[in-house]
Coordinates of C-alpha atoms and ligand atoms in Angstrom, one line a residue:
M1 CA -0.1 0.1 -0.1
S2 CA 1.5 3.6 -1.0
S3 CA 0.6 5.0 2.4
S4 CA 3.1 2.9 4.2
L5 CA 6.0 3.9 2.0
T6 CA 8.1 6.1 3.9
Q7 CA 11.1 8.1 3.2
R8 CA 14.1 10.0 5.1
M9 CA 13.6 13.7 5.6
Q10 CA 14.9 16.3 8.2
I11 CA 12.7 17.1 11.0
G12 CA 12.5 20.6 9.9
D13 CA 11.7 20.2 6.5
F14 CA 9.3 17.6 7.6
L15 CA 7.6 19.9 9.5
L16 CA 7.4 22.4 6.7
R17 CA 6.3 20.0 4.5
R18 CA 3.2 19.1 6.5
L19 CA 2.0 22.7 7.2
E20 CA 2.3 23.3 3.3
E21 CA 0.2 20.1 2.7
A22 CA -2.4 21.5 5.4
G23 CA -2.7 24.4 3.2
V24 CA -0.6 26.8 5.3
R25 CA 2.0 29.2 2.8
H26 CA 3.0 32.0 5.4
L27 CA 4.7 31.4 8.9
F28 CA 4.3 34.5 11.5
G29 CA 6.7 35.0 13.7
V30 CA 10.1 36.5 15.4
P31 CA 13.3 35.1 14.9
G32 CA 15.3 33.8 17.9
D33 CA 18.7 31.4 18.2
Y34 CA 16.6 28.1 19.1
N35 CA 14.3 28.6 15.9
L36 CA 17.0 29.8 13.3
A37 CA 17.6 26.4 12.2
L38 CA 14.3 25.7 11.3
L39 CA 14.3 28.9 9.4
Q40 CA 17.3 28.4 7.7
Q41 CA 15.3 25.4 6.3
L42 CA 12.4 27.5 5.2
E43 CA 14.9 29.7 3.3
D44 CA 16.6 26.7 1.8
T45 CA 13.7 24.5 0.7
G46 CA 11.2 27.8 -0.2
T47 CA 8.2 25.8 1.3
L48 CA 6.5 28.9 3.3
K49 CA 6.9 32.4 3.1
W50 CA 8.1 34.1 6.4
I51 CA 6.5 37.0 7.5
G52 CA 8.6 38.5 10.4
T53 CA 6.5 40.3 12.9
C54 CA 7.5 43.4 15.5
N55 CA 6.7 40.7 18.4
E56 CA 5.2 37.6 19.0
L57 CA 1.8 38.8 20.2
N58 CA 1.1 40.4 17.2
A59 CA 2.3 37.1 15.4
S60 CA -0.2 35.2 17.4
Y61 CA -3.1 37.8 16.3
A62 CA -1.5 37.6 12.5
A63 CA -1.8 33.6 12.6
D64 CA -5.3 33.8 14.0
G65 CA -6.5 36.3 11.3
Y66 CA -4.7 34.1 8.6
A67 CA -6.5 31.1 9.7
R68 CA -10.0 32.9 9.9
L69 CA -9.4 33.1 6.1
N70 CA -7.3 30.4 5.0
G71 CA -8.5 27.8 7.5
L72 CA -5.3 27.2 9.2
G73 CA -2.6 29.4 10.5
A74 CA 1.0 28.9 12.3
L75 CA 3.3 31.0 14.1
L76 CA 7.1 30.4 14.9
V77 CA 8.8 31.8 18.0
T78 CA 11.9 31.5 20.4
N79 CA 11.9 29.4 23.4
G80 CA 10.4 30.8 26.6
V81 CA 10.1 34.6 25.8
G82 CA 8.7 34.0 22.3
P83 CA 5.8 31.4 23.7
M84 CA 5.0 33.7 26.8
S85 CA 4.3 36.8 24.6
A86 CA 2.4 34.9 22.1
I87 CA 0.2 33.1 24.7
N88 CA -2.8 36.0 24.9
G89 CA -3.0 35.8 21.2
V90 CA -3.3 31.9 21.2
A91 CA -5.8 31.9 24.1
G92 CA -8.0 34.4 21.8
S93 CA -7.7 31.5 19.2
Y94 CA -8.7 29.1 21.7
S95 CA -11.9 31.2 23.1
E96 CA -12.7 31.9 19.4
H97 CA -12.1 28.2 18.0
V98 CA -9.5 29.6 15.5
P99 CA -6.9 26.3 14.4
V100 CA -3.3 27.8 14.8
I101 CA -0.1 25.7 15.4
C102 CA 2.1 27.7 17.7
I103 CA 5.8 26.4 16.9
S104 CA 8.4 27.2 19.5
G105 CA 12.2 26.4 18.7
S106 CA 13.3 25.5 22.2
I107 CA 16.4 24.7 23.9
P108 CA 18.3 21.8 22.7
L109 CA 17.9 18.2 23.8
R110 CA 21.1 18.0 24.6
S111 CA 20.9 20.4 27.4
I112 CA 18.0 18.8 29.0
D113 CA 20.2 15.3 28.8
R114 CA 23.0 17.1 30.6
G115 CA 20.9 19.4 32.6
L116 CA 22.7 22.7 31.2
G117 CA 21.1 25.7 32.4
M118 CA 20.1 27.9 29.2
H119 CA 18.8 31.6 28.3
H120 CA 15.1 32.0 27.7
T121 CA 14.5 29.7 30.9
M122 CA 13.8 30.0 34.2
A123 CA 17.4 29.0 35.2
D124 CA 16.1 26.4 37.4
G125 CA 16.8 23.0 35.8
T126 CA 13.0 22.6 35.0
W127 CA 12.2 22.5 31.1
D128 CA 8.2 21.8 30.9
H129 CA 6.9 25.2 32.0
F130 CA 6.2 26.6 28.6
L131 CA 4.3 23.3 27.7
N132 CA 2.5 23.5 30.9
A133 CA 1.8 27.0 30.3
Y134 CA 0.0 26.3 26.8
A135 CA -1.8 23.6 28.4
P136 CA -4.9 25.6 29.0
V137 CA -4.8 27.3 25.8
T138 CA -4.2 24.4 23.4
A139 CA -6.0 21.3 22.5
A140 CA -2.8 19.2 22.2
R141 CA 1.0 19.9 22.9
A142 CA 4.5 18.1 22.4
R143 CA 8.1 18.5 22.6
L144 CA 9.6 16.9 19.3
T145 CA 12.2 14.3 19.8
P146 CA 13.6 12.3 16.9
R147 CA 11.4 9.2 18.0
N148 CA 8.3 11.1 18.1
A149 CA 8.5 13.8 15.4
A150 CA 7.2 11.8 12.6
S151 CA 3.9 11.1 14.7
E152 CA 3.2 14.1 16.8
I153 CA 3.8 16.5 13.8
D154 CA 0.8 14.9 12.3
R155 CA -1.1 14.2 15.4
L156 CA -1.1 18.2 16.6
I157 CA -1.6 19.7 12.7
I158 CA -4.7 17.2 12.7
T159 CA -5.7 18.0 16.1
A160 CA -6.0 21.8 15.5
W161 CA -7.9 21.4 11.9
R162 CA -10.3 18.9 13.4
E163 CA -10.9 20.7 16.7
K164 CA -10.6 24.1 15.3
L165 CA -8.2 24.9 18.2
P166 CA -4.8 25.9 18.5
V167 CA -1.8 23.5 19.4
Y168 CA 1.6 24.1 20.5
M169 CA 4.6 22.4 19.7
E170 CA 8.3 22.5 20.9
L171 CA 11.1 21.8 18.3
P172 CA 14.5 21.4 20.3
S173 CA 17.1 23.5 18.3
D174 CA 19.4 20.4 17.8
I175 CA 17.1 18.2 16.2
A176 CA 15.7 20.4 13.5
Y177 CA 18.2 18.9 11.0
L178 CA 18.4 15.6 12.2
E179 CA 17.0 13.0 9.8
I180 CA 14.1 10.4 10.7
E181 CA 12.0 8.1 8.9
V182 CA 8.4 9.8 7.6
P183 CA 5.5 8.9 5.6
T184 CA 6.0 9.4 2.0
A185 CA 1.9 10.3 1.6
P186 CA 0.6 13.8 2.0
L187 CA -1.2 14.6 5.3
D188 CA -4.8 13.8 5.2
L189 CA -6.9 16.5 6.6
A190 CA -10.3 14.8 5.6
S191 CA -12.8 14.8 8.7
P192 CA -13.6 11.6 10.1
S193 CA -16.9 10.4 8.7
S194 CA -20.0 10.1 10.9
D195 CA -21.0 6.7 12.4
P196 CA -24.0 5.5 10.1
E197 CA -26.3 4.4 12.2
R198 CA -26.0 7.8 14.6
L199 CA -25.9 9.9 11.3
R200 CA -29.2 8.2 10.1
S201 CA -30.9 8.5 13.5
C202 CA -29.7 12.2 14.3
I203 CA -30.9 13.6 10.7
A204 CA -34.2 11.8 11.0
A205 CA -35.3 13.3 14.5
I206 CA -34.2 16.5 13.4
A207 CA -35.7 16.7 9.9
A208 CA -38.9 15.0 11.8
R209 CA -38.8 17.9 14.1
M210 CA -38.4 20.5 11.8
A211 CA -40.9 18.9 9.2
A212 CA -43.4 19.3 11.6
A213 CA -42.7 22.7 13.0
K214 CA -44.6 25.8 12.3
S215 CA -42.0 28.4 13.3
P216 CA -38.9 26.8 12.6
A217 CA -35.5 28.9 12.9
I218 CA -32.0 28.9 13.0
L219 CA -29.6 30.5 15.2
V220 CA -25.8 30.8 14.1
D221 CA -22.9 31.1 16.6
A222 CA -19.1 31.2 15.2
D223 CA -18.8 27.6 14.8
A224 CA -20.7 27.5 11.8
G225 CA -18.0 29.3 10.0
R226 CA -15.3 27.4 11.7
F227 CA -16.8 24.4 10.4
G228 CA -17.3 25.5 7.0
V229 CA -21.3 25.0 7.1
T230 CA -22.8 28.5 6.4
S231 CA -23.4 27.9 2.9
D232 CA -25.3 24.8 4.0
L233 CA -27.5 26.6 6.6
M234 CA -28.5 29.2 4.1
E235 CA -29.8 26.4 1.9
L236 CA -31.6 24.9 4.7
A237 CA -33.2 28.1 5.7
A238 CA -34.3 28.5 1.9
R239 CA -35.5 25.0 1.8
M240 CA -37.5 25.4 5.2
Q241 CA -38.6 29.3 4.4
A242 CA -37.1 29.6 7.7
P243 CA -35.2 32.6 9.4
V244 CA -31.8 32.8 10.4
A245 CA -30.4 34.8 13.5
T246 CA -26.8 35.2 14.2
I247 CA -24.9 35.9 17.4
N248 CA -22.6 39.1 17.5
A249 CA -19.5 36.3 17.1
A250 CA -20.9 35.2 14.1
K251 CA -21.4 38.7 12.2
S252 CA -21.3 38.1 8.5
M253 CA -21.4 34.1 8.5
I254 CA -25.1 34.6 6.8
D255 CA -25.7 36.8 3.9
E256 CA -27.1 39.7 5.6
T257 CA -29.3 40.6 2.5
I258 CA -31.3 37.3 2.1
P259 CA -34.7 37.4 2.6
N260 CA -34.2 34.7 5.8
N261 CA -31.6 36.7 7.2
L262 CA -33.1 38.0 10.9
G263 CA -30.1 39.8 12.0
I264 CA -28.3 39.6 15.4
Y265 CA -30.0 37.9 18.4
A266 CA -28.6 39.1 21.8
G267 CA -31.7 38.8 24.2
K268 CA -33.5 42.0 24.9
A269 CA -30.4 43.5 23.0
S270 CA -32.0 42.5 19.8
A271 CA -34.5 44.1 17.8
P272 CA -38.2 42.9 19.1
Q273 CA -39.1 40.7 16.4
V274 CA -35.9 39.1 16.1
R275 CA -36.0 38.1 19.7
E276 CA -39.5 37.1 19.3
T277 CA -38.8 34.8 16.2
I278 CA -36.0 33.1 18.2
E279 CA -37.6 33.0 21.7
T280 CA -40.8 31.6 20.6
S281 CA -39.6 29.0 17.7
D282 CA -41.4 25.8 17.9
C283 CA -38.2 24.2 16.4
L284 CA -34.8 26.0 17.0
L285 CA -31.7 24.7 15.5
A286 CA -29.0 26.3 17.0
I287 CA -25.3 25.8 15.8
G288 CA -22.3 25.9 18.3
Y289 CA -24.2 28.3 20.7
R290 CA -21.9 29.6 23.2
P291 CA -23.6 32.3 25.1
I292 CA -21.5 34.8 27.3
E293 CA -22.8 38.3 28.7
V294 CA -21.9 40.4 25.8
T295 CA -23.7 38.1 23.1
T296 CA -26.8 37.7 25.3
G297 CA -28.1 41.1 26.2
D298 CA -26.2 40.6 29.5
F299 CA -28.2 37.1 29.8
T300 CA -31.6 38.2 28.7
A301 CA -31.2 35.7 25.9
S302 CA -33.6 32.5 26.3
L303 CA -33.8 29.5 23.8
P304 CA -36.6 27.5 23.6
A305 CA -36.4 24.6 25.9
Q306 CA -36.7 21.9 23.0
T307 CA -33.7 23.7 21.2
I308 CA -31.6 21.5 19.1
H309 CA -28.1 22.1 19.6
A310 CA -25.8 21.0 17.3
R311 CA -21.9 21.2 17.3
G312 CA -18.9 20.3 15.3
Y313 CA -19.5 16.8 16.2
S314 CA -22.1 16.1 18.3
V315 CA -25.8 17.1 18.3
D316 CA -28.5 17.2 21.2
V317 CA -32.0 16.5 19.7
G318 CA -34.5 16.4 22.9
D319 CA -33.1 13.8 25.4
D320 CA -31.0 12.6 22.8
N321 CA -27.3 13.1 22.5
Y322 CA -25.7 12.1 19.3
Q323 CA -21.9 11.3 18.8
A324 CA -19.8 10.3 16.1
V325 CA -21.6 12.7 13.8
T326 CA -20.1 15.7 11.8
L327 CA -22.1 18.9 11.7
K328 CA -21.5 19.1 7.5
E329 CA -23.1 15.6 7.1
V330 CA -25.6 16.5 9.6
L331 CA -26.6 19.4 7.8
R332 CA -26.4 17.7 4.1
G333 CA -28.9 15.0 5.3
V334 CA -31.5 17.3 6.7
I335 CA -31.5 19.4 3.9
D336 CA -32.2 16.3 1.7
A337 CA -34.9 15.1 4.4
V338 CA -36.9 17.9 4.9
P339 CA -39.6 18.8 2.5
R340 CA -39.3 22.2 0.4
V341 CA -41.7 24.6 2.1
M342 CA -43.4 27.0 -0.4
N343 CA -45.7 29.5 1.3
R344 CA -44.1 30.1 4.8
A345 CA -44.6 34.1 5.8
L346 CA -40.9 35.0 7.0
P347 CA -40.8 37.8 9.7
R348 CA -40.4 41.3 8.8
A349 CA -36.7 42.1 8.3
V350 CA -35.6 44.6 10.9
A351 CA -35.8 47.9 9.4
P352 CA -32.3 49.9 8.9
V353 CA -31.5 52.3 11.7
G354 CA -33.1 55.7 10.7
R355 CA -30.8 58.2 8.9
T356 CA -30.2 61.4 10.5
Q357 CA -29.6 64.8 8.5
V358 CA -26.1 65.9 9.1
D359 CA -24.8 69.3 8.9
G360 CA -21.6 68.3 6.8
S361 CA -19.6 71.2 8.3
A362 CA -20.2 70.4 11.9
K363 CA -17.7 68.6 13.8
L364 CA -18.0 64.8 13.1
T365 CA -19.8 62.8 15.6
Q366 CA -20.1 58.8 16.2
A367 CA -23.7 59.2 14.9
A368 CA -22.7 60.8 11.3
Y369 CA -19.2 58.9 11.3
W370 CA -21.2 55.2 11.2
Q371 CA -23.8 56.5 8.8
A372 CA -21.0 57.4 6.5
I373 CA -19.5 53.7 6.9
Q374 CA -22.2 52.0 6.4
D375 CA -22.6 53.7 2.7
Y376 CA -18.8 52.9 2.5
L377 CA -19.0 49.0 2.7
R378 CA -19.1 46.9 -0.4
A379 CA -19.7 43.0 -1.3
G380 CA -16.4 41.1 -0.5
D381 CA -15.1 43.4 2.1
V382 CA -13.1 42.0 4.8
L383 CA -13.7 43.9 8.4
Y384 CA -12.2 44.1 11.6
V385 CA -13.5 45.4 14.7
D386 CA -11.8 46.0 17.9
N387 CA -12.9 46.9 21.4
G388 CA -14.4 50.1 21.8
T389 CA -17.2 52.2 20.4
S390 CA -16.3 50.4 17.0
F391 CA -18.6 47.6 18.2
V392 CA -21.2 49.6 16.4
L393 CA -20.4 48.1 13.2
L394 CA -22.1 44.7 14.2
G395 CA -25.3 46.6 14.0
L396 CA -24.6 48.1 10.4
Q397 CA -26.3 45.9 7.6
L398 CA -23.2 44.1 5.5
P399 CA -23.5 43.6 1.9
P400 CA -23.0 39.9 0.5
N401 CA -19.9 38.0 1.0
C402 CA -18.4 40.1 3.4
T403 CA -16.0 38.8 6.1
F404 CA -16.2 39.6 9.9
V405 CA -13.1 38.9 11.7
G406 CA -13.6 39.8 15.4
S407 CA -12.7 38.2 18.9
I408 CA -16.3 38.7 20.9
N409 CA -15.3 36.3 23.5
W410 CA -11.7 37.1 24.2
G411 CA -11.7 40.7 23.0
S412 CA -7.8 41.7 23.8
I413 CA -7.3 45.2 22.5
G414 CA -4.7 45.4 19.4
F415 CA -5.9 41.9 17.8
S416 CA -7.5 43.5 15.2
V417 CA -4.2 44.9 13.8
G418 CA -2.2 42.0 13.9
A419 CA -5.2 39.7 12.5
L420 CA -5.3 42.1 9.6
L421 CA -1.8 41.7 8.8
G422 CA -2.6 37.8 8.6
A423 CA -5.9 38.0 6.8
L424 CA -4.3 40.4 4.2
T425 CA -1.6 37.9 4.1
A426 CA -4.2 35.1 3.0
A427 CA -6.5 37.0 0.9
P428 CA -4.6 40.2 -0.4
E429 CA -6.8 40.7 -3.4
R430 CA -9.7 41.6 -1.3
R431 CA -10.4 45.0 0.3
H432 CA -9.9 45.0 4.2
L433 CA -11.5 47.7 6.3
L434 CA -10.2 48.1 9.9
F435 CA -12.5 49.7 12.6
I436 CA -10.1 50.8 15.5
G437 CA -9.9 53.0 18.6
D438 CA -6.6 54.8 19.8
G439 CA -6.5 53.0 22.9
S440 CA -6.6 49.6 21.0
F441 CA -4.2 50.9 18.1
Q442 CA -1.5 51.8 20.8
V443 CA -1.3 48.2 21.8
A444 CA -0.4 46.7 18.2
A445 CA 0.7 49.8 16.1
Q446 CA 3.9 48.7 15.2
E447 CA 2.6 45.9 13.0
L448 CA 1.1 48.6 10.4
S449 CA 5.0 48.6 10.0
T450 CA 4.7 45.1 8.7
I451 CA 1.5 45.7 6.6
L452 CA 3.3 48.6 4.7
R453 CA 6.4 46.6 4.2
H454 CA 4.2 43.8 2.5
D455 CA 2.5 46.5 0.2
H456 CA -1.0 46.0 1.7
K457 CA -4.1 48.2 1.0
P458 CA -6.0 48.1 3.8
V459 CA -8.3 51.0 5.0
I460 CA -7.5 51.7 8.5
F461 CA -10.3 53.8 10.0
L462 CA -9.1 54.8 13.5
I463 CA -11.2 56.7 16.1
N464 CA -9.0 59.5 18.1
N465 CA -11.2 60.4 21.0
G466 CA -8.3 60.7 23.5
G467 CA -8.6 57.2 25.2
Y468 CA -10.7 54.5 26.3
T469 CA -14.5 55.6 25.7
I470 CA -16.3 52.4 26.1
E471 CA -14.5 52.0 29.6
R472 CA -15.8 55.7 30.6
G473 CA -19.1 53.9 30.3
Y474 CA -17.7 51.2 32.9
L475 CA -16.1 53.9 35.4
G476 CA -14.2 56.7 35.0
K477 CA -16.2 59.0 32.8
T478 CA -13.2 61.8 33.1
E479 CA -10.7 59.8 35.1
S480 CA -7.1 60.1 33.4
Y481 CA -6.7 56.4 33.8
N482 CA -8.9 56.2 30.8
D483 CA -6.9 58.8 28.8
V484 CA -3.9 57.8 26.6
A485 CA -1.4 59.6 24.8
N486 CA -2.5 61.9 21.7
W487 CA -0.4 60.3 19.0
S488 CA 0.0 61.8 15.7
Y489 CA -1.6 58.8 14.1
A490 CA -1.9 59.8 10.6
D491 CA 1.8 60.5 10.4
L492 CA 2.7 56.7 11.2
P493 CA 2.6 55.5 8.0
R494 CA 5.4 57.9 6.9
V495 CA 7.3 56.7 9.9
F496 CA 6.9 53.3 9.6
R497 CA 7.6 53.3 6.0
R498 CA 10.0 56.2 4.5
D499 CA 8.6 55.9 0.8
T500 CA 5.3 54.8 1.7
S501 CA 2.5 55.8 -1.1
A502 CA -0.3 55.3 1.8
R503 CA -2.9 58.2 1.9
S504 CA -3.1 59.6 5.4
F505 CA -6.1 62.0 6.5
V506 CA -6.9 63.6 9.8
V507 CA -10.7 63.8 9.5
K508 CA -12.8 66.5 11.7
T509 CA -16.1 67.0 10.0
V510 CA -18.3 64.9 8.2
N511 CA -17.3 67.1 4.9
D512 CA -13.6 65.6 5.4
L513 CA -14.9 62.2 6.0
H514 CA -17.2 62.2 3.0
K515 CA -13.7 63.5 0.8
V516 CA -11.6 60.4 2.2
L517 CA -14.2 57.8 1.3
A518 CA -14.0 58.8 -2.0
T519 CA -10.5 58.3 -2.5
P520 CA -9.6 55.2 -4.4
N521 CA -8.2 51.7 -3.0
D522 CA -5.1 51.4 -4.9
T523 CA -2.7 52.1 -1.7
M524 CA -3.3 52.0 1.7
I525 CA -5.8 54.7 3.0
F526 CA -5.4 55.8 6.8
V527 CA -7.9 57.7 8.3
E528 CA -7.8 59.2 11.6
S529 CA -11.1 60.6 13.0
I530 CA -11.0 63.3 15.9
M531 CA -14.2 62.7 17.9
D532 CA -15.0 63.7 21.7
S533 CA -14.1 61.6 24.4
H534 CA -17.8 61.5 25.3
D535 CA -19.5 60.8 22.4
A536 CA -20.4 57.1 22.3
P537 CA -23.3 55.7 21.0
A538 CA -26.0 54.9 23.3
A539 CA -25.8 50.9 22.4
V540 CA -22.2 51.0 23.5
T541 CA -22.8 53.0 26.7
T542 CA -25.9 51.5 28.0
S543 CA -23.9 48.0 27.7
S544 CA -21.0 49.3 29.5
N545 CA -23.4 50.6 32.3
V546 CA -25.1 47.4 32.7
G547 CA -21.3 45.4 32.4
A548 CA -20.5 47.8 35.1
E549 CA -23.7 46.6 37.1
L550 CA -22.2 43.0 36.6
D551 CA -18.8 43.6 37.2
Y552 CA -18.8 45.6 40.4
G553 CA -22.2 44.6 42.0
P554 CA -25.3 47.2 43.6
R555 CA -22.4 49.0 45.8
G556 CA -19.9 49.4 43.4
P557 CA -18.6 52.7 42.8
Q558 CA -20.3 53.1 39.3
H559 CA -23.0 54.9 41.5
R560 CA -21.0 57.8 42.7
A561 CA -22.1 61.2 41.1
N562 CA -20.4 61.5 37.5
L563 CA -17.9 58.6 37.6
Q564 CA -19.8 57.0 34.6
L565 CA -20.4 58.2 31.1
R566 CA -24.4 57.4 30.4
P567 CA -26.0 57.3 27.0
A568 CA -26.9 61.0 26.0
T569 CA -30.5 62.0 27.0
Ligands
TPP1 C1 -5.4 43.3 26.3 C2 -6.3 44.1 26.7 N1 -6.3 44.9 27.5 C3 -7.4 45.7 28.4 C4 -8.4 45.6 27.8 C5 -9.8 46.3 28.5 N2 -10.2 47.2 27.2 C6 -11.4 46.9 26.7 S1 -12.0 48.0 25.5 C7 -10.5 49.1 26.3 C8 -10.3 50.3 25.4 C9 -10.5 50.6 24.1 O1 -10.3 52.0 23.7 P1 -10.4 52.3 22.5 O2 -9.8 51.2 21.3 O3 -9.7 53.8 22.1 O4 -11.7 52.6 22.1 P2 -12.9 53.6 22.0 O5 -14.0 53.0 23.0 O6 -12.2 54.8 22.9 O7 -13.5 53.7 20.7 C10 -9.6 48.6 27.0 C11 -8.8 49.2 27.6 C12 -8.7 44.6 26.9 N3 -9.8 44.4 26.4 N4 -7.8 43.7 26.4
MG2 MG1 -10.7 55.6 22.0

C-alpha cells in the first residue's frame, strides 16, 4: 500500500512539508537562536513564506487572522520569551475556536539530557514550564524528539484542524536538521466520517421535528463558519423558508441581504421581532451556541427548551445526544430529508437604522461617522473590529460575501491590527477595512509597519477620542486612567515606511470624511477621525453601564456622581 511508504527527511523539513500540505503557505513570528535552524530550512526549501512581525503577540494575532481566511495558521517563536509573549493571542484563538499552530524553537535536547542551564528559561533546571503554560490554551501539545516527531507533527496538525483549536509544539534546536523516517503520502486532513447509524438517526430526528414545526428557525454562532457550514445553513433556511439569526460572534456568516436573514440575536439587546422569532420558535436549530454576557444582552437571551443544539461533532435533540456525527454530514442529510416549504411567511426584516440629516461642516460625531461608513461598505469586504466604540459596526448591515473578523469572546485590544496583517496575507486581493480606537491601536501599532512592508492596501479607520471611551461607560468618565497619549496617528504610515504611498487623513468634520471616502483603494488609506471622548453610541454606553452592574455589584463605585459615562438623554 502506498500509504505505508516512507522516506528519510530532516525533522524541520518534514514539519514545513506537513504545514504546506495542510494549506499553510506563510509563517508569522520572530526569529531567535533556538528557531534559526528551522528558519534556514524554510529559506533553503522555499516551502513557506516567512512574515516577520514586530513581536510575538502580534504574530499570534496574525496567525489567527490568517487562519480565519485560510482555514489554518501558524507562528514560529523562540523558547520561553516567544511562547509567553504569544500566549494571550493563542488563548484568544482557543476562545474563538481558531486553529493555529504555535511552534517554539526550543532549547536543545542536549541541554535537557545534561542538565545545562540555558537562556530564555527560568534557570532553575526545569524544562516543561512553557509546555505546561500552554495546557489551558491548546487542544494538544508536544516536545518533538527524533522518535516522536513523525507521529507528533501529524497528530498536532490534525488535532488543530479537526478541533478548530490551537496546538503547541516545541522543536528543540539540535534536532531540526536530523533525519528521520517519515511517511511519503501527503497529510490527510479529511474529517472522519460519521457513524452511519448515529448519522441516520440524528438526521431523522432533526428532520422530523423541522418538518412538523410551524415556526422553525436557525441560530448561528461562530462554529458555523469554523466548520464550514454557512452555505449549508442558508440552503436549509431557504428550503424550509425559515428565518436565521446570528450571534454577534458570527457576524457576516449569514448573507445579511437574503430574505431569511433576521439579524443579530442577543436577548433584549436585539430588535423585538428577532427576539420573538427566536424565543418562540417551535423548532430552533442552534449551531455551536456559546452564550456569554456580551452576546446575550446580559443573559436575557432565552432559547426555547426544546432547542436542537448542533456542534462540530455532536448534536442534542430532545433527550438524545448524538456522538460521532459531523456537522456537515448532519446538515446535508437534513437538507435532503426535509420537504421544501413554499409558502411560509418570513418575519419582517429589521428596518435599517433611521438616517439623520447631518450638517456636513459640523464636528464629526459617532452617529454621522457610522452612517457614512454604512454607505462605504461593499460586497466582499473583510471587516475587522477592535474593542471599543467601533463595536457599532456589528449593528451595520453588511453587503453579501463580507467576512467579519472579530474577537467577541476574548476581546484582547490590539488583536485586530495583527489579525489584519494575517488576513491580508491570506487574501491580499480583497478589500480589508479595519475599525479601531486609539487605545486599542496603541497596543499593536508597530504591525502597521509590516503591513506597509508587504505593500498591503487596507483602509484603516481609527477613532481618536483621547482614550478608552468604552471603559468610561463602566467607570472613570473623566478619570485620567482612561486617557491615552495623543499620538499623531496619521503620520505613522510615513514613520513606518519612508517611501510609503499610503494616503493619510485627519478628519474633523463630516465633509472631511466624505472626501476621504471617495479616495480610490489603490494604496493604503489611513483615516484618523477626531471625536469627543464622551461621544459614544447609546448601545455601547448602555452595554458598558450594565456591564458595570455585573462587574462591581449594586454597591460598586459606578453609582457615585458623575463617575460613569451614560447614554445622552
Ligand atoms: C489586552 C487588553 N487589555 C485591556 C482591555 C480592556 N479594554 C477593553 S476596551 C478598552 C479600551 C478601548 O479603547 P479604544 O480602542 O480607544 O476604543 P474607544 O472606546 O475609545 O472607541 C480597554 C482598555 C482589553 N480588552 N484587552
Ligand atoms: Mg478611544
